[in-house]
Coordinates of C-alpha atoms in Angstrom, one line a residue:
X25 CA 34.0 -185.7 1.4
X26 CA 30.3 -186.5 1.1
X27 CA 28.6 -188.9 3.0
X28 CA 27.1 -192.1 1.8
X29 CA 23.3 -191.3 0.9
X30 CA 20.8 -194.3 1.6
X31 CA 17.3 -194.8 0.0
X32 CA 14.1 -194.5 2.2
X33 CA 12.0 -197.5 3.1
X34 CA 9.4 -196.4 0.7
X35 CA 11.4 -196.1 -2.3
X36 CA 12.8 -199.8 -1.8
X37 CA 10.2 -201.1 -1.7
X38 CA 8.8 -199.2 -5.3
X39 CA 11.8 -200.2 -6.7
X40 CA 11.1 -204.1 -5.8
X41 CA 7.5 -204.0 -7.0
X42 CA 8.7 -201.7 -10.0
X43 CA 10.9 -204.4 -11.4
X44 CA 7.7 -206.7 -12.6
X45 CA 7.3 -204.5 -15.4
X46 CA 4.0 -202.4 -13.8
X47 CA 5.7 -199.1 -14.1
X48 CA 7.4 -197.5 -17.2
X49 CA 10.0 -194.9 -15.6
X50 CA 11.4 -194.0 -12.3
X51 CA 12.8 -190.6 -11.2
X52 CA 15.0 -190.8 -8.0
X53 CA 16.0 -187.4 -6.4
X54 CA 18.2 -186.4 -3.3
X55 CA 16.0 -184.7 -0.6
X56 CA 17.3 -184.1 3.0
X57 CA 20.6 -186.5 1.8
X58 CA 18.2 -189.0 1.4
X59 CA 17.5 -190.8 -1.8
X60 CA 13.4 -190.3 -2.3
X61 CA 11.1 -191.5 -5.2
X62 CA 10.6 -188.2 -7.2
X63 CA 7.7 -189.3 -9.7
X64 CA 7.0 -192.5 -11.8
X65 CA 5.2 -193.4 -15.0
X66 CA 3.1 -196.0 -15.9
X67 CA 3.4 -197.7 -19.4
X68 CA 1.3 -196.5 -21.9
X69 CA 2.7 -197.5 -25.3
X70 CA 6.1 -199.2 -26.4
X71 CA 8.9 -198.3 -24.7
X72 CA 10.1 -196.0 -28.0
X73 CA 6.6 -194.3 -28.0
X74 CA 6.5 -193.4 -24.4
X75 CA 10.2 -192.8 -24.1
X76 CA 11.0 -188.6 -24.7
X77 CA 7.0 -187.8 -24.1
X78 CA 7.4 -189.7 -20.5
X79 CA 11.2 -188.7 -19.9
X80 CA 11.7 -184.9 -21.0
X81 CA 9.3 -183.6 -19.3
X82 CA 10.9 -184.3 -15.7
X83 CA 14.1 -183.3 -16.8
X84 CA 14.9 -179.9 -14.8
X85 CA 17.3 -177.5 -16.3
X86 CA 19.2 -176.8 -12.9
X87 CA 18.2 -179.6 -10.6
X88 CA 20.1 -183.1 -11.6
X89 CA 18.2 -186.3 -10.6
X90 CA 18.2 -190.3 -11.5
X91 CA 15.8 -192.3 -14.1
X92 CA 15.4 -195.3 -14.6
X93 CA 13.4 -196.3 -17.6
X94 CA 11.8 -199.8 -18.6
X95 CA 12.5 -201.1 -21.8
X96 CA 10.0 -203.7 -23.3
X97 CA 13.0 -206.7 -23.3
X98 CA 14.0 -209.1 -20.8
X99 CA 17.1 -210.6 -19.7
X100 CA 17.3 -213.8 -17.1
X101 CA 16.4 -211.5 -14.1
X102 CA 13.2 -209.6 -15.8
X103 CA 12.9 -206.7 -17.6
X104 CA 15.6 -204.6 -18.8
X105 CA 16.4 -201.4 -18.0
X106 CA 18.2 -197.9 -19.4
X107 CA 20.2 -195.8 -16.1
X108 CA 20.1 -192.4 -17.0
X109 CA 22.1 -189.8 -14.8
X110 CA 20.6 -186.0 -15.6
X111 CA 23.6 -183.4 -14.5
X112 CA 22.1 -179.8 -16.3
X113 CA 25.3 -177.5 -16.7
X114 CA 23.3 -175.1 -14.5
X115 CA 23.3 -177.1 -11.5
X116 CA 25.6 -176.4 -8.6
X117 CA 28.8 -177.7 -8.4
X118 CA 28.1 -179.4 -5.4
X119 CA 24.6 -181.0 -6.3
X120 CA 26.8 -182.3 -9.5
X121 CA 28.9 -183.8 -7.1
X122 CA 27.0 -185.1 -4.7
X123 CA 24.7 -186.8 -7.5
X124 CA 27.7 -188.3 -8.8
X125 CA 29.1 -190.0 -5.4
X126 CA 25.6 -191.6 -5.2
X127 CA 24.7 -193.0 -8.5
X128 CA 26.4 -196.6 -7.9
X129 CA 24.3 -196.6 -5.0
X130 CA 21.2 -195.7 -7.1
X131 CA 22.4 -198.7 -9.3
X132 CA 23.1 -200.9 -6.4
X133 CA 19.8 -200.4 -4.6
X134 CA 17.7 -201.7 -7.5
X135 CA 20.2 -204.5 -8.9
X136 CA 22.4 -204.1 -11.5
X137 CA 21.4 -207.3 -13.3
X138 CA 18.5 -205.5 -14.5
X139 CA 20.3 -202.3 -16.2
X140 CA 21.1 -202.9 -19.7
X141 CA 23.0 -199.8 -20.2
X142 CA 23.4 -196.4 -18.8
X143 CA 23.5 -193.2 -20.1
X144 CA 24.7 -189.5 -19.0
X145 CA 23.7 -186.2 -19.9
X146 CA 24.0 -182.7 -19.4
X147 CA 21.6 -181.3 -22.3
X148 CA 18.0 -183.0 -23.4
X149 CA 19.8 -183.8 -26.6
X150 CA 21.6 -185.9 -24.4
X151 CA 19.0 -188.6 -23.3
X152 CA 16.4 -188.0 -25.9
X153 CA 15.2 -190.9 -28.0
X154 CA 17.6 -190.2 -31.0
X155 CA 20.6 -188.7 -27.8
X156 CA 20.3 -192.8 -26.9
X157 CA 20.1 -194.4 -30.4
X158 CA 23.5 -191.9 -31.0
X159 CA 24.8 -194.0 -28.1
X160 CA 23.7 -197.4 -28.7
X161 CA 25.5 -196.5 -32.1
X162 CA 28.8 -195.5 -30.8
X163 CA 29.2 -198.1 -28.6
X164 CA 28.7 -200.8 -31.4
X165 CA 31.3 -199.0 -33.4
X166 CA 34.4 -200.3 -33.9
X167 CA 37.6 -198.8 -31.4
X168 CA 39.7 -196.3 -32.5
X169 CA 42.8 -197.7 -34.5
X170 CA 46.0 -196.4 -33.1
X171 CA 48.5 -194.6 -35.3
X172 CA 50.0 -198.3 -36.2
X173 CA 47.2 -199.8 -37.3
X174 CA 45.9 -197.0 -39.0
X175 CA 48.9 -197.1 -40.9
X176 CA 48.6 -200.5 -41.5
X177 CA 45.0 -200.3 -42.4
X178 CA 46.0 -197.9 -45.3
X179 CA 49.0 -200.1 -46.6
X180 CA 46.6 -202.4 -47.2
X181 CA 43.9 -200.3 -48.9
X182 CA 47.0 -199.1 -51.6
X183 CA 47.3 -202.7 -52.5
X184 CA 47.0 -203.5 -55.6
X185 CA 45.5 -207.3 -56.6
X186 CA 48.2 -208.3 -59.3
X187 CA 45.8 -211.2 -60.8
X188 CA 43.8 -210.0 -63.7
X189 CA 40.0 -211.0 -63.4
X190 CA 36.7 -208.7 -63.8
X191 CA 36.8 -207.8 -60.5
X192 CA 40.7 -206.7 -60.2
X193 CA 41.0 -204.9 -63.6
X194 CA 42.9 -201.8 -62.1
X195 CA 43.1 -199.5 -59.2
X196 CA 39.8 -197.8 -58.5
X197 CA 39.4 -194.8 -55.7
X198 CA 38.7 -196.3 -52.2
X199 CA 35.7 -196.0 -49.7
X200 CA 33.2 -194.3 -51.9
X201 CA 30.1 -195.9 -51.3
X202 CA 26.6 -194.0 -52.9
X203 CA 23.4 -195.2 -50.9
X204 CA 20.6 -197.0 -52.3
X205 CA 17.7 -194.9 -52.7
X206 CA 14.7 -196.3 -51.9
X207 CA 13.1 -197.4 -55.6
X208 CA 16.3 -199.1 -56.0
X209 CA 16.1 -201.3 -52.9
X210 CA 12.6 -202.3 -53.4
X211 CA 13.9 -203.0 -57.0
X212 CA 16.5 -205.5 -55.4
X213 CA 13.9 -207.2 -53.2
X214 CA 11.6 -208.0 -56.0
X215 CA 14.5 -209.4 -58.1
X216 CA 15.4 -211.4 -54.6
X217 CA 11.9 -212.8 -54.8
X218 CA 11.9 -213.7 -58.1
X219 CA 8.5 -211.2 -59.5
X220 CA 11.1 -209.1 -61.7
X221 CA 14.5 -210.6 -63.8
X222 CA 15.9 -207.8 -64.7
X223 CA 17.1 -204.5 -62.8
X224 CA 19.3 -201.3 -64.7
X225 CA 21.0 -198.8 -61.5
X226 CA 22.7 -195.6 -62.4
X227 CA 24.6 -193.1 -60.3
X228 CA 23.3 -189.9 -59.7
X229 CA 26.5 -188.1 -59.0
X230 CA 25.1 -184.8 -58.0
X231 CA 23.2 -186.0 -55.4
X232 CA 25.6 -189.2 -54.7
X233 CA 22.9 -191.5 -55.1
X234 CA 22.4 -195.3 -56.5
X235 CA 19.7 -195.0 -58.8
X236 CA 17.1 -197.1 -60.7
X237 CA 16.6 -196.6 -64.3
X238 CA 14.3 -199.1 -64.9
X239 CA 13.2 -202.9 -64.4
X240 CA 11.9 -203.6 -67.9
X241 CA 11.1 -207.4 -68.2
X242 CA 14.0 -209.1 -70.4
X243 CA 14.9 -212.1 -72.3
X244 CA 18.0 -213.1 -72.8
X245 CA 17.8 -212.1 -76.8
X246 CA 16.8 -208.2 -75.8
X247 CA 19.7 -208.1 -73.1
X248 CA 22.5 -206.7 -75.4
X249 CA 20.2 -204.0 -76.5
X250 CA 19.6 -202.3 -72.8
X251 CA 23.2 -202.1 -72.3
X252 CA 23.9 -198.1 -72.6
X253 CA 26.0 -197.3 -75.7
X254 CA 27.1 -193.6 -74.2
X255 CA 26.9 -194.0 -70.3
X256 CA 28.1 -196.7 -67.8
X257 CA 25.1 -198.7 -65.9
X258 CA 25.0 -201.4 -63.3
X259 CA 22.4 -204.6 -64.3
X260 CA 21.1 -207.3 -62.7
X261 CA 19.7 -210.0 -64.8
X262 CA 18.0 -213.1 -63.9
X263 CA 19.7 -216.0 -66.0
X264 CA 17.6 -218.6 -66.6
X265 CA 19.0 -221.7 -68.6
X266 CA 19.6 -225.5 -68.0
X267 CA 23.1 -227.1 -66.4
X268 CA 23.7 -230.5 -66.5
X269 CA 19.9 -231.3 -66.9
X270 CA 19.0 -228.6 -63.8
X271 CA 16.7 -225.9 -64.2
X272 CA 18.5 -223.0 -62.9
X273 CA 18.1 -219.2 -62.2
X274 CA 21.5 -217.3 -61.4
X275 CA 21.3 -213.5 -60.9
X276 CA 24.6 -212.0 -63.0
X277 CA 25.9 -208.6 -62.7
X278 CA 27.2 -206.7 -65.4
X279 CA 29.0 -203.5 -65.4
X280 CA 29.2 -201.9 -68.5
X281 CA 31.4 -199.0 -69.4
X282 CA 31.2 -197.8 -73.0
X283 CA 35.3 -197.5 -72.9
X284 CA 36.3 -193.4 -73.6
X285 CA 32.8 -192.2 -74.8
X286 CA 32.5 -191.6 -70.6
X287 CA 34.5 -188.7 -68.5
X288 CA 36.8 -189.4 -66.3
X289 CA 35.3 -188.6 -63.5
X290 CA 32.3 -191.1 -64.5
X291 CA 34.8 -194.0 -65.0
X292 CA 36.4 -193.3 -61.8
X293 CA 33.3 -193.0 -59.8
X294 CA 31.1 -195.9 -61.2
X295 CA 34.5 -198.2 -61.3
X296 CA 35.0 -197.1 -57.1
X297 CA 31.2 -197.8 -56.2
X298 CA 30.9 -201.0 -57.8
X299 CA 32.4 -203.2 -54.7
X300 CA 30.8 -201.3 -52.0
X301 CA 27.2 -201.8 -54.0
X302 CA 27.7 -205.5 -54.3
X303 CA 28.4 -205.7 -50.5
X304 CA 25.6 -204.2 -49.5
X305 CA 23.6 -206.2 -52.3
X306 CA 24.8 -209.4 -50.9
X307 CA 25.1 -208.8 -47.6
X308 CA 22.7 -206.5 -46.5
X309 CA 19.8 -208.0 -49.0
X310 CA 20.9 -211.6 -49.1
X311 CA 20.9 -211.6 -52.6
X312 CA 23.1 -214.3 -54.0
X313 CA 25.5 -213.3 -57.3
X314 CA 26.3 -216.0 -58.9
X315 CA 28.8 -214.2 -61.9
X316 CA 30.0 -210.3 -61.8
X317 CA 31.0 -209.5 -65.2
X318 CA 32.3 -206.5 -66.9
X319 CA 31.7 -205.1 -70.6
X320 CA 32.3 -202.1 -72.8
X321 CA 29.3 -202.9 -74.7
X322 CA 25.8 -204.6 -75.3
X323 CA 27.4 -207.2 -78.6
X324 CA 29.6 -208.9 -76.2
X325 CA 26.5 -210.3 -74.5
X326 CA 25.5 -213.7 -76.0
X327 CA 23.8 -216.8 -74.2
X328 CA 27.1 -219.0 -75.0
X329 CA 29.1 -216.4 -72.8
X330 CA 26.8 -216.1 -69.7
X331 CA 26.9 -219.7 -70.1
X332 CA 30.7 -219.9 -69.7
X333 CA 30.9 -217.5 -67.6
X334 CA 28.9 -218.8 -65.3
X335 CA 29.9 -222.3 -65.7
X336 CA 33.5 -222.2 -66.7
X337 CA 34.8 -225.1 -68.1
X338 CA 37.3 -226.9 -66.2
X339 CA 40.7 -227.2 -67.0
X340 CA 41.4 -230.4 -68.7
X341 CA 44.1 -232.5 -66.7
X342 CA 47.7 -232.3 -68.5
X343 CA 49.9 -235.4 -68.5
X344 CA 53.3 -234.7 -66.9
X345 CA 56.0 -234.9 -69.7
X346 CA 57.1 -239.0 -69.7
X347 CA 60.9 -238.7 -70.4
X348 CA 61.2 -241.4 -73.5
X349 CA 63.1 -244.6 -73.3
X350 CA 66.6 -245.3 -74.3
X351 CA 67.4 -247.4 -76.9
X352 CA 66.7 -251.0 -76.6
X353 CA 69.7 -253.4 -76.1
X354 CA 72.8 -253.0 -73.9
X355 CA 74.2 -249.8 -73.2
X356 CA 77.6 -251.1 -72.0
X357 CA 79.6 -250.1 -68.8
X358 CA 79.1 -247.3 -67.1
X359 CA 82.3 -245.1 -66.8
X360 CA 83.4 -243.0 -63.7
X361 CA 85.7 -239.5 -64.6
X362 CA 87.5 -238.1 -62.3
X363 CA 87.9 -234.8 -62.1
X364 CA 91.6 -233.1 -62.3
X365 CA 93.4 -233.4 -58.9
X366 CA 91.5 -236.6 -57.3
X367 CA 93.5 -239.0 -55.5
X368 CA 96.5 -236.6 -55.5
X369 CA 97.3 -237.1 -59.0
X370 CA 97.2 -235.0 -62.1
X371 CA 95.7 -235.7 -65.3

């Protein structure tokens, strides 16, 4: 059983004066079974510059140790701080130990309220830079679904929408989702901003890429001709056109697959990457859709269809059926018959 280890005078008070923001990083190490100030930095840069050029350097690869590192954000108590706990493989067992029976005091002795998260390692990979982004990562991830809701989760994937719209035309392969590469983003920006109207995306299927093909400026008239009459394409085009005496500028997305003149694995593909694209377009970018369409080819375009489809025409109301009078006049007096067997008699 190991005994409870205290800190020194002088590191308490380094740790009180620390927490105004004058120093960058603490190391605390267990000398004597005492907990002692091992070395400190000053702040030199932003916490993410000074971080693995300040930190790996005092990371021994048998002797574990405490830091405390100050990030550049503040909570209600000051600034906020990262608790890492170095434990090298190569240390002795009971060094391990004993370092791990004192770290809540560690905590404890300069105020918990100030850690913003803590981190433990037993390689530098561990608490490097990128070792803590891995962790603020996994612990912003979602929890692991248990063999139920896995289950579940899949049932719903199979489903398949049984209205038929552009978006629910048949089952498509689930998940795939090709990033953006970068041309394409900026392209998506622009078009966001208004300087371009008009944006043509490929897949690159080698590389598993979304591609830009090109963002060629384009009137309504020259639309049908940039739609692809051998390959499938994704477009963006800026509608511009009056409603209902409005000026208005809708982006509308068209997928167009030229039918069987594509492979298989092209209709498959561009068909399964089209929903995850659009979420990431209007989600990620903020870029309002205001119609996703789907053709085979450029003649279908026309501005009387973008204009319907994006302002469909309401469904007139239908009068309920009006059951028609009876002929005018006296109809006479109603009759009761009784069926066979009623009032114990037979007819």
């Amino acid at each position: 059983m190991f005994l409870v280890l205290l800190a020194t005078p002088e590191l308490k008070e380094f740790l009180f004066k620390a927490r105004n923001g004058s120093v960058r990083l603490i190391k605390v190490v267990i000398e004597d079974e005492q907990l002692v100030l091992g070395a400190y930095k000053e702040p030199s840069r932003s916490w993410d510059q000074d971080y693995d050029r300040f930190l790996l350097p005092l990371l021994e690869e048998d002797e574990p140790c405490y830091i405390l590192y100050r990030l550049d954000s503040q909570n209600a108590q000051g600034y906020e701080w990262l608790f890492i706990s170095w434990s090298p493989d190569h240390s002795p067992v009971r060094q391990k130990m004993l370092y791990a029976a004192t770290r809540a005091t560690v905590k404890k002795e300069f105020g918990g309220g100030h850690v913003k998260d803590e981190i433990f390692g037993t390689l530098q990979e561990d608490v490097s830079f990128l070792g803590y982004q891995r962790h603020v990562s996994s612990c912003s991830a979602p929890a692991p679904l248990t063999a139920a809701e896995q289950e579940l989760q899949q049932i719903k994937i199979n489903e398949v929408k049984t209205e038929i719209s552009v978006e629910s035309k048949h089952q498509t392969l689930q998940g795939l989702a090709f990033p953006l590469q970068e041309e394409a983003q900026r392209a998506i920006l622009l078009l966001k901003q208004r300087n371009i109207n008009y944006i043509q995306l490929k897949l690159d299927i080698e590389r598993e890429t979304v591609e830009l093909v090109h963002t060629k400026a384009t009137e309504l008239g020259e639309l049908p001709h940039r739609i692809p009459t051998d390959t499938p394409r994704y477009h963006f085009f800026l509608y511009k056109h009056s409603h209902e005496g409005d000026y208005l500028e809708s982006v509308v997305f068209i997928y167009s697959m030229p039918g069987y003149k594509c492979s298989i694995k092209e209709r498959m593909l561009y068909s399964s990457c089209k929903s995850r694209l659009l979420d990431e377009v209007e989600q990620d970018f903020q870029l309002e859709i205001a119609k996703k369409m789907e053709i085979d080819n450029g003649d279908e375009l026309s501005a009387d269809l973008l204009y319907e489809e994006v302002h469909p025409k309401q469904q007139a109301f239908k009068q309920a059926f009006a059951k028609p009078k009876g002929p005018a006049g006296k109809r006479g007096v109603k009759r009761i018959i009784k069926g066979a067997g009623e009032n114990g008699e037979d007819r």
